[in-house]
Coordinates of N, CA, C and O in Angstrom, one line a residue:
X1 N 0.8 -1.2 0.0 CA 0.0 0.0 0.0 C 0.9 1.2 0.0 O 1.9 1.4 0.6
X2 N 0.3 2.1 -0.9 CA 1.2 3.4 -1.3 C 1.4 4.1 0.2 O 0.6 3.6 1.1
X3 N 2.4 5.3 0.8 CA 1.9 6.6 1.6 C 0.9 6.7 2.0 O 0.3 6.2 2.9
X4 N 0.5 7.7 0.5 CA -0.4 8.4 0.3 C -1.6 7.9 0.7 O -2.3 8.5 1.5
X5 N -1.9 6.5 0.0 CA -2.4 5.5 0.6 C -3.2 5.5 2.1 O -4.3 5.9 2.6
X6 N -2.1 5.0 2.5 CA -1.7 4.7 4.0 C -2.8 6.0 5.2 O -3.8 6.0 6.1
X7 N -2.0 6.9 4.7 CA -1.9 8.2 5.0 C -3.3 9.0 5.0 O -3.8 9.5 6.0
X8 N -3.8 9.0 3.8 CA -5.2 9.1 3.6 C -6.4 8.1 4.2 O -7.6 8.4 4.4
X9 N -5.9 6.8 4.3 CA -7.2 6.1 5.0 C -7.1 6.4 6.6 O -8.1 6.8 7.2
X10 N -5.6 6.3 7.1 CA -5.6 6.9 8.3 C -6.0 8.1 8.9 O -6.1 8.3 10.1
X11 N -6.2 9.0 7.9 CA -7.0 10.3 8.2 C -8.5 10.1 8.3 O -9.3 10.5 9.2
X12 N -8.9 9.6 7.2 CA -10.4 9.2 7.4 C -11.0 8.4 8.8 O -12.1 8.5 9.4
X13 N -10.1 7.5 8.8 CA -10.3 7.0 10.4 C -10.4 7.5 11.5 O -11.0 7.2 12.6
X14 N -9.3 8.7 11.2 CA -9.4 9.7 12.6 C -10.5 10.4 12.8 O -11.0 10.6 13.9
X15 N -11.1 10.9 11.3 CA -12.2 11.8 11.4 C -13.3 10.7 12.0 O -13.8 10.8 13.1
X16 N -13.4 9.5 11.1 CA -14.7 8.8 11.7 C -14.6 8.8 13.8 O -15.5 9.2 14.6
X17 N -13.5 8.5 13.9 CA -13.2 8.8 15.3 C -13.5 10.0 16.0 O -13.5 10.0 17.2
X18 N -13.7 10.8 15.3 CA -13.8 12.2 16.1 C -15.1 12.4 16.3 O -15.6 12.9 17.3
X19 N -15.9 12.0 14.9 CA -17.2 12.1 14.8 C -17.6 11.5 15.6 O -18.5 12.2 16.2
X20 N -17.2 10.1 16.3 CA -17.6 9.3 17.1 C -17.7 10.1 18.6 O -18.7 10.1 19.2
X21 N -17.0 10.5 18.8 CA -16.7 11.3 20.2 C -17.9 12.4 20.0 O -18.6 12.6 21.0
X22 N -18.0 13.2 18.8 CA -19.0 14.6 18.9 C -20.1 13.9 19.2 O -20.9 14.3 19.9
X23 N -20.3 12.5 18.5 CA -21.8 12.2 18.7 C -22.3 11.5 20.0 O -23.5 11.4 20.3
X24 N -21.1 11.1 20.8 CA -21.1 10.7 22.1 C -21.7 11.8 23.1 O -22.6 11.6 24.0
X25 N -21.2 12.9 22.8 CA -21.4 14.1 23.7 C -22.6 14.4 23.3 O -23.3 15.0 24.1
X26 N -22.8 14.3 22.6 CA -24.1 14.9 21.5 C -25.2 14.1 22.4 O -26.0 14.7 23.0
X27 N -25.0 12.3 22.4 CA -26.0 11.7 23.1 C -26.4 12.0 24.9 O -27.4 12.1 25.6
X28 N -24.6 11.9 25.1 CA -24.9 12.4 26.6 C -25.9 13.5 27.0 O -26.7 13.5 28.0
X29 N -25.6 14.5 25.9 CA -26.4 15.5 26.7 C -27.8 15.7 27.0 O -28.4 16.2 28.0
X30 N -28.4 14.9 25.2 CA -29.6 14.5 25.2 C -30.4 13.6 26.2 O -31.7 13.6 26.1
X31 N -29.5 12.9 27.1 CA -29.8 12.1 27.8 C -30.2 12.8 29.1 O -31.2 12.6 29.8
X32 N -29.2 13.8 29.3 CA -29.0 15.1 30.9 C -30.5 15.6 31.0 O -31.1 15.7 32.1
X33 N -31.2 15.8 29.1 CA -32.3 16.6 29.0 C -32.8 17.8 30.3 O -33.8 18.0 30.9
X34 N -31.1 18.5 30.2 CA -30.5 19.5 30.1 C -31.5 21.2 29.5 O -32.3 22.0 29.8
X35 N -30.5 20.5 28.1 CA -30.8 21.7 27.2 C -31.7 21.5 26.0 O -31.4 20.3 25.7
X36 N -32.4 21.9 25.2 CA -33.6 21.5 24.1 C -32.6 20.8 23.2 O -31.4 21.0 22.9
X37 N -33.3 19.9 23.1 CA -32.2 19.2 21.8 C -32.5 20.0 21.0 O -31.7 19.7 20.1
X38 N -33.5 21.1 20.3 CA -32.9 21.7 19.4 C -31.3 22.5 19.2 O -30.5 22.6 18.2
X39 N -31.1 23.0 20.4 CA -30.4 23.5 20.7 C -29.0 22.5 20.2 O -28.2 22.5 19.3
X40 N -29.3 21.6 21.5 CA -27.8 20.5 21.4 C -27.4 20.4 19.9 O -26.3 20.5 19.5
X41 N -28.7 20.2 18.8 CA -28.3 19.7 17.5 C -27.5 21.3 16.9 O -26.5 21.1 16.2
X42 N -28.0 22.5 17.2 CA -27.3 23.4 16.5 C -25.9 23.7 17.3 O -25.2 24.7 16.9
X43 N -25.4 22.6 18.5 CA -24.4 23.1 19.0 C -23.3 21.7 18.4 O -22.2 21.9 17.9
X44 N -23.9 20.6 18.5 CA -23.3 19.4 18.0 C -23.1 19.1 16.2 O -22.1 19.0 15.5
X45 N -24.7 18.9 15.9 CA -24.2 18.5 14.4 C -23.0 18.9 13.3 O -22.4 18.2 12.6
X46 N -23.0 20.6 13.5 CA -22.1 21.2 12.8 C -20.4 20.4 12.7 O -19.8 20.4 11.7
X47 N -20.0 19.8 13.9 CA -18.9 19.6 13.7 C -19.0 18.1 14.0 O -17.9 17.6 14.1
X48 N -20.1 17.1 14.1 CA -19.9 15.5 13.6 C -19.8 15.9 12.3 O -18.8 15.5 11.6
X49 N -21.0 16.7 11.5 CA -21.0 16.6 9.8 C -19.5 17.0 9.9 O -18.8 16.0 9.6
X50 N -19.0 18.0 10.2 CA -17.5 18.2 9.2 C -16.5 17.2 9.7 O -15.3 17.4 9.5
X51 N -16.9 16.2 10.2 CA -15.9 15.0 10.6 C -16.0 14.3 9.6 O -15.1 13.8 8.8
X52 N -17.6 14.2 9.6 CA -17.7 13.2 8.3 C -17.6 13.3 7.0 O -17.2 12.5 6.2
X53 N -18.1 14.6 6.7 CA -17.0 15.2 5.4 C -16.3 14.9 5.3 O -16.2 14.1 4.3
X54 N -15.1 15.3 6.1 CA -13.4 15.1 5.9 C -13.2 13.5 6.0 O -12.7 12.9 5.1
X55 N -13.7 12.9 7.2 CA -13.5 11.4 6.1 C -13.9 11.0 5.4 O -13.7 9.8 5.5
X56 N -14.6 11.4 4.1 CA -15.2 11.1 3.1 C -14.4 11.6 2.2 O -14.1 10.9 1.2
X57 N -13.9 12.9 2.4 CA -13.0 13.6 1.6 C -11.4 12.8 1.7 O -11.0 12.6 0.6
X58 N -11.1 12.6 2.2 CA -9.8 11.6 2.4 C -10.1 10.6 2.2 O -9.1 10.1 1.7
X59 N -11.0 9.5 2.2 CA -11.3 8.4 1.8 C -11.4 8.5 0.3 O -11.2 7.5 -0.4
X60 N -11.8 9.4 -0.2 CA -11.5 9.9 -1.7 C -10.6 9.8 -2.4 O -10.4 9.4 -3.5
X61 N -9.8 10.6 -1.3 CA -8.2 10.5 -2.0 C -7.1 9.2 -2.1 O -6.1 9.0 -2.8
X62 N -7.8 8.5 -1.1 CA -7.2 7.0 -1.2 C -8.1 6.2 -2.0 O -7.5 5.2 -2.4
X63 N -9.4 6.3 -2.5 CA -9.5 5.4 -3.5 C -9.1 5.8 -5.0 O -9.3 5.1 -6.0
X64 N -8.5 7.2 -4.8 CA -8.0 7.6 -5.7 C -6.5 7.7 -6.3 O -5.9 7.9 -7.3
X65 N -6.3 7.3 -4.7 CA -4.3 6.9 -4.6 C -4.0 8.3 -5.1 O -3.4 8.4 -6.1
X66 N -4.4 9.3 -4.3 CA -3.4 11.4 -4.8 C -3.4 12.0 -3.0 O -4.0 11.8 -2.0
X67 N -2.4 12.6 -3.4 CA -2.1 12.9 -2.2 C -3.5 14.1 -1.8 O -4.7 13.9 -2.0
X68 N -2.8 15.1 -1.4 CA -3.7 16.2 -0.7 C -3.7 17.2 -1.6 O -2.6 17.8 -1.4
X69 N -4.3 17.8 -2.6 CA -4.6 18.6 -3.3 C -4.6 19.9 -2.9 O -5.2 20.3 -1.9
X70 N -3.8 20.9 -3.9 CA -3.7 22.0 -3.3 C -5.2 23.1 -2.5 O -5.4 23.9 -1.7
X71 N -5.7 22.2 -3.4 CA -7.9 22.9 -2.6 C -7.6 22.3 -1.3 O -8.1 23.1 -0.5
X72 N -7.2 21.5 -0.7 CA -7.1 20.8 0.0 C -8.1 19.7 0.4 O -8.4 18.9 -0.6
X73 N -8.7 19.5 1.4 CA -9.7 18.0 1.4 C -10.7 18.1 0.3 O -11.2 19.2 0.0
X74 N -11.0 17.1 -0.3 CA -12.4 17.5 -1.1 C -13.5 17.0 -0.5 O -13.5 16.0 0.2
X75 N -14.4 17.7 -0.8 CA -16.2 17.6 -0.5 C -17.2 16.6 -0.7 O -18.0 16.1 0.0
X76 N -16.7 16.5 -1.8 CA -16.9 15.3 -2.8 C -16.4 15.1 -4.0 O -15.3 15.7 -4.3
X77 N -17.0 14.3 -5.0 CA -16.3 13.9 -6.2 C -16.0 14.9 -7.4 O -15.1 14.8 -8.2
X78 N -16.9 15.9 -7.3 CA -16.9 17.0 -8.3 C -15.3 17.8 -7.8 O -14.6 18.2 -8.8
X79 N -14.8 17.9 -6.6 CA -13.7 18.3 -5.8 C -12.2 17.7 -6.0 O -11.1 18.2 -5.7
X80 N -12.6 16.3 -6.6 CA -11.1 15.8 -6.8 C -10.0 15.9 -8.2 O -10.2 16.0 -9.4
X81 N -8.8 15.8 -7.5 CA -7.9 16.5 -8.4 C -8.5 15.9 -9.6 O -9.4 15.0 -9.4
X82 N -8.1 16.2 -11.1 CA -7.8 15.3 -12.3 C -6.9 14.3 -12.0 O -6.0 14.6 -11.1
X83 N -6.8 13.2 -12.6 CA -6.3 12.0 -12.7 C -5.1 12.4 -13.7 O -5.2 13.3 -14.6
X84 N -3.7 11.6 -13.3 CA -2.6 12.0 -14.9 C -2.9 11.9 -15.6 O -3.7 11.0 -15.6
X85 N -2.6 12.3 -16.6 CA -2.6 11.9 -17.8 C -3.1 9.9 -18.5 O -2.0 9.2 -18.5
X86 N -3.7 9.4 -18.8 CA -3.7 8.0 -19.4 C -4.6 7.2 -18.5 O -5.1 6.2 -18.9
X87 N -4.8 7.6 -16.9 CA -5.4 7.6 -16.0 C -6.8 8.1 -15.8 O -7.0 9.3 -15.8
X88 N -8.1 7.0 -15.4 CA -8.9 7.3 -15.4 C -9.2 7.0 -14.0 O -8.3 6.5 -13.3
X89 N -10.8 7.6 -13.4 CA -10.8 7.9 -12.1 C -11.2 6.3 -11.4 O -12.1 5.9 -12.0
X90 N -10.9 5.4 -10.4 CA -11.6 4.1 -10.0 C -12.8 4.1 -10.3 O -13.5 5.1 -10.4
X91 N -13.1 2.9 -10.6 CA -15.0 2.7 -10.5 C -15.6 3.0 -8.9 O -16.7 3.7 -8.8
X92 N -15.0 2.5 -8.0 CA -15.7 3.4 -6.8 C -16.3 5.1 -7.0 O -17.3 5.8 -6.8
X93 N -15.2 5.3 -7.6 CA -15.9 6.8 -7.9 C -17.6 7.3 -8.7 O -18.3 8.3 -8.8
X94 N -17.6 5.9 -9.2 CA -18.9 6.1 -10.1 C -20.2 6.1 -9.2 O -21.3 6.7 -9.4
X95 N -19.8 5.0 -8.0 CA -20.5 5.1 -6.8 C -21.0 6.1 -5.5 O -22.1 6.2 -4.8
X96 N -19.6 6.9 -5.5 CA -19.8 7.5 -4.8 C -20.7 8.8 -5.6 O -21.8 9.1 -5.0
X97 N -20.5 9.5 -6.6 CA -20.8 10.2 -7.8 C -22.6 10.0 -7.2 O -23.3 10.8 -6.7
X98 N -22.9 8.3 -7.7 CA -24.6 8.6 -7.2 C -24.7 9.0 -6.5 O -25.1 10.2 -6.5
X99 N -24.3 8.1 -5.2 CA -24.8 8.4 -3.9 C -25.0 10.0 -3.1 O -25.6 10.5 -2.2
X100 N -23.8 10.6 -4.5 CA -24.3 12.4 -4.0 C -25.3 13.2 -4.9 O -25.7 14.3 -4.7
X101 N -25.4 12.4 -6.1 CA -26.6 13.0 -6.4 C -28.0 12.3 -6.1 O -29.0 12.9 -6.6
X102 N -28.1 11.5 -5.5 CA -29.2 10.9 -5.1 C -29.2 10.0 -4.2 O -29.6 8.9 -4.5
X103 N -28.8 10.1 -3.0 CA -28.4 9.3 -1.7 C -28.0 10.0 -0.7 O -27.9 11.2 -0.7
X104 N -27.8 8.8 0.7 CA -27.6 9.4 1.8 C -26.6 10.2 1.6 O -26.5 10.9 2.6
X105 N -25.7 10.4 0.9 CA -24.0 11.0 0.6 C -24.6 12.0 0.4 O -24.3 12.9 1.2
X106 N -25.7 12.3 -0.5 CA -25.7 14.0 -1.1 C -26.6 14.9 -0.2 O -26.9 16.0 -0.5
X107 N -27.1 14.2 1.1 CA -27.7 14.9 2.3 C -26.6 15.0 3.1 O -26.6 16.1 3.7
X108 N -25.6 14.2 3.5 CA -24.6 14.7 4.5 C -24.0 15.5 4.1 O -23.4 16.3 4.9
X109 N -23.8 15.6 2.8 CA -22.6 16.9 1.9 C -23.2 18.2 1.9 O -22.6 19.2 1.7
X110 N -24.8 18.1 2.0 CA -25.3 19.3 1.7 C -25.3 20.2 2.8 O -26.1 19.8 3.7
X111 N -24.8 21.2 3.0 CA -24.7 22.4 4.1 C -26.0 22.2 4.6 O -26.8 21.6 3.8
X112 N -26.4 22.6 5.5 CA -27.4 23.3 6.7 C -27.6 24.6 6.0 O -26.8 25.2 5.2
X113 N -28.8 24.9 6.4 CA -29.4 26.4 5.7 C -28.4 27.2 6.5 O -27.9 26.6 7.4
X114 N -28.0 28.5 6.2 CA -27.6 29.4 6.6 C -28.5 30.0 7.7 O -28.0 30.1 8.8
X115 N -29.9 30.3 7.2 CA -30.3 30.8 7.4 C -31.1 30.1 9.2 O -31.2 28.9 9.4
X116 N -31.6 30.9 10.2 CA -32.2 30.7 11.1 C -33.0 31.1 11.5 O -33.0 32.3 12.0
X117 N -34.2 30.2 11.6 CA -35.7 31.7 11.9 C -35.5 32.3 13.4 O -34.6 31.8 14.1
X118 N -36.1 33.1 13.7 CA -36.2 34.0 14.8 C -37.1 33.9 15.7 O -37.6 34.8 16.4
X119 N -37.2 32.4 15.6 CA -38.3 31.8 16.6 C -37.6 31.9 17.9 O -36.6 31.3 18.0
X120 N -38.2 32.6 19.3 CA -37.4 32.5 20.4 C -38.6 32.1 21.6 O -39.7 32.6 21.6
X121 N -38.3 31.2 22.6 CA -39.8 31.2 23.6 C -39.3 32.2 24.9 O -38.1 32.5 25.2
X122 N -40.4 32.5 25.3 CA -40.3 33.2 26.7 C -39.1 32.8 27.5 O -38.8 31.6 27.5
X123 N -38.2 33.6 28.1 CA -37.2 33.4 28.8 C -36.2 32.4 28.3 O -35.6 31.5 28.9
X124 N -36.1 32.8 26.9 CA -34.8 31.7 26.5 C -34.3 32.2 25.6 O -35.0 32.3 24.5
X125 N -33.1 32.7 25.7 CA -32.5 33.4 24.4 C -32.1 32.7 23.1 O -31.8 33.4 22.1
X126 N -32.0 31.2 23.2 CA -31.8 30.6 22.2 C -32.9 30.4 20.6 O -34.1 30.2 20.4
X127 N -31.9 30.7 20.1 CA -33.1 30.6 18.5 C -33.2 28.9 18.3 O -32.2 28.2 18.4
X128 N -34.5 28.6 18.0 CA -34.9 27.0 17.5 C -34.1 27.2 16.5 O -33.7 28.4 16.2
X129 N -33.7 26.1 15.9 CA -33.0 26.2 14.2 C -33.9 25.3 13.4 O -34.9 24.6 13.6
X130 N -33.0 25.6 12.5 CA -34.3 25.0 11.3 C -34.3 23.7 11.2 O -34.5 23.0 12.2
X131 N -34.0 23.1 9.9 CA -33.9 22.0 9.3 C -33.0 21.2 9.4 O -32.7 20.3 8.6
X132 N -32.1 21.7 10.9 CA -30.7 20.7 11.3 C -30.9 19.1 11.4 O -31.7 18.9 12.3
X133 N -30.5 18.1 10.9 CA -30.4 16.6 11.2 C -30.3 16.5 12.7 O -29.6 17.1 13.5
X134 N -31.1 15.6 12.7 CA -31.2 15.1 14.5 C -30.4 14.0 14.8 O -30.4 13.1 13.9
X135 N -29.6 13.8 16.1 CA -28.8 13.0 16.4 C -28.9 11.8 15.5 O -28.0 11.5 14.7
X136 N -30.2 11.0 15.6 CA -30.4 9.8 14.8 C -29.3 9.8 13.0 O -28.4 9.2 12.5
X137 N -29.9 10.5 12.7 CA -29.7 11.0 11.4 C -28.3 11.2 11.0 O -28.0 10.7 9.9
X138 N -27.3 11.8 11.9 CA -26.1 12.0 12.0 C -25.4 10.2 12.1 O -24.6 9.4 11.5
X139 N -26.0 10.1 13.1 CA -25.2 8.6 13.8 C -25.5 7.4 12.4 O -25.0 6.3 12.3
X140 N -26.3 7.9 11.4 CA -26.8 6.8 10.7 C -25.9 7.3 9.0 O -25.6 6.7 8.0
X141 N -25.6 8.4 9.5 CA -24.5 8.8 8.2 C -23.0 8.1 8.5 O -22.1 7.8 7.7
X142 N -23.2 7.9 9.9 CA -21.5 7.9 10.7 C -21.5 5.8 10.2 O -20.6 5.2 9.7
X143 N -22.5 5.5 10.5 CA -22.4 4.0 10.4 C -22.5 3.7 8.8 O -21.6 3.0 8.2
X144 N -23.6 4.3 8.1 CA -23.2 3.8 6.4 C -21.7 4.1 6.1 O -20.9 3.3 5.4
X145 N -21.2 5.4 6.8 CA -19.7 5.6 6.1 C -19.1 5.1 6.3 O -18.2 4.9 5.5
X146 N -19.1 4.5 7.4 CA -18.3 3.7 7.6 C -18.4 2.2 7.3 O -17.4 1.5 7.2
X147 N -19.7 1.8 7.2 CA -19.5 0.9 6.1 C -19.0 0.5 4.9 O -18.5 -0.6 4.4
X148 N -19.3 1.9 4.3 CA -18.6 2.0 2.9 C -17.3 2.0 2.8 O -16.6 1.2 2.1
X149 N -16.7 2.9 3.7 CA -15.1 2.7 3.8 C -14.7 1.2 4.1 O -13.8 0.7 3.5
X150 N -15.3 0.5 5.1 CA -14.9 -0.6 5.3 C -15.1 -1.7 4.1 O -14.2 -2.5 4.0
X151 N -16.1 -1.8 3.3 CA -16.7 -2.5 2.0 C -15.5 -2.0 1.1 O -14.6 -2.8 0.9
X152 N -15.2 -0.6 0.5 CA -14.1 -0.7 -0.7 C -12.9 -0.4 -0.1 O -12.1 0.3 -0.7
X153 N -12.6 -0.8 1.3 CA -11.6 -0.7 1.5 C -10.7 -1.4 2.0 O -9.6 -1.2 2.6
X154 N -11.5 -2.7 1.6 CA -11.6 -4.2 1.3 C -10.7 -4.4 0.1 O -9.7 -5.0 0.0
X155 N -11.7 -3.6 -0.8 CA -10.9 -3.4 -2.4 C -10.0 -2.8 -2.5 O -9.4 -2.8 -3.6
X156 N -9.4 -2.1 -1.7 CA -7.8 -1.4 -1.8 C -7.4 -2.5 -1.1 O -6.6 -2.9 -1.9
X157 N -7.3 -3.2 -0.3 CA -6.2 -3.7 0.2 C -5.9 -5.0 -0.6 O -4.8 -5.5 -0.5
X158 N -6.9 -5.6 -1.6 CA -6.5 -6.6 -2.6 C -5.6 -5.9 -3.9 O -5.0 -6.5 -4.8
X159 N -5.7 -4.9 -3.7 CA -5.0 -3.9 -5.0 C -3.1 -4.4 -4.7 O -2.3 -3.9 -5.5

């Protein structure tokens, strides 16, 4: 197995790792029922999603065998370098390609509204948020990806 290789799946594992931990805290808190889980989700999901991004985005680069690209991580497939010259992109890529235009892939990829309504209740300064993914939803991106990583990454190591 290449570096690059190497180097790139081990980054994606870290992120799956990290995500793991945001979503740990994520559940604890929900558990404390504490604070509105609206709330927890606009304080948590933001940074499991960009965990899971970035290992998606480095799992990219290793089934693509390229190092780190001057853009740096990619997003998705529209994101990754060109291939050399003679060099065409893996068929995993054709996979992953659906799954963001029409799959769970192209909902974890897709940003959160910007936007936040100005819904506030009596004595609570916190704004509800909109259309953020609920714990469930997150933890169920964290387990497909990682299945997938684990399924073709199966296929790299017979390479």
């Amino acid at each position: 197995m290449s570096g690059a290789l190497t180097d790139s799946r081990a980054r994606a594992n870290r992120e799956l790792y990290l995500a793991r931990i945001v979503l740990g805290g994520w559940r604890r808190e929900l558990d404390r029922q504490l604070v509105p889980a609206g709330t927890l989700a606009q304080a948590f999901q933001g940074g499991a999603r960009a965990h899971l991004v970035a290992a998606y985005g480095w799992f990219l680069l290793a089934i693509c065998r390229t190092g780190l690209p001057a853009a740096g991580i990619p997003r998705g497939c529209a994101e990754l370098p060109t291939m050399p010259q003679g060099q065409v992109y893996p068929p995993e890529i054709n996979e992953f390609r659906q799954l963001e235009a029409a799959g769970w892939l192209g909902e974890m990829l897709r940003d959160a509204p910007e936007e936040v309504p100005a819904i506030r209740r009596p004595g609570n300064l916190a704004i509800e948020p909109g259309n953020l993914p609920a714990l469930e939803q997150v933890e169920n991106w964290l387990d497909r990806l990682e299945a997938l990583i684990e399924r073709m990454g199966d296929s790299l190591d017979e390479c």
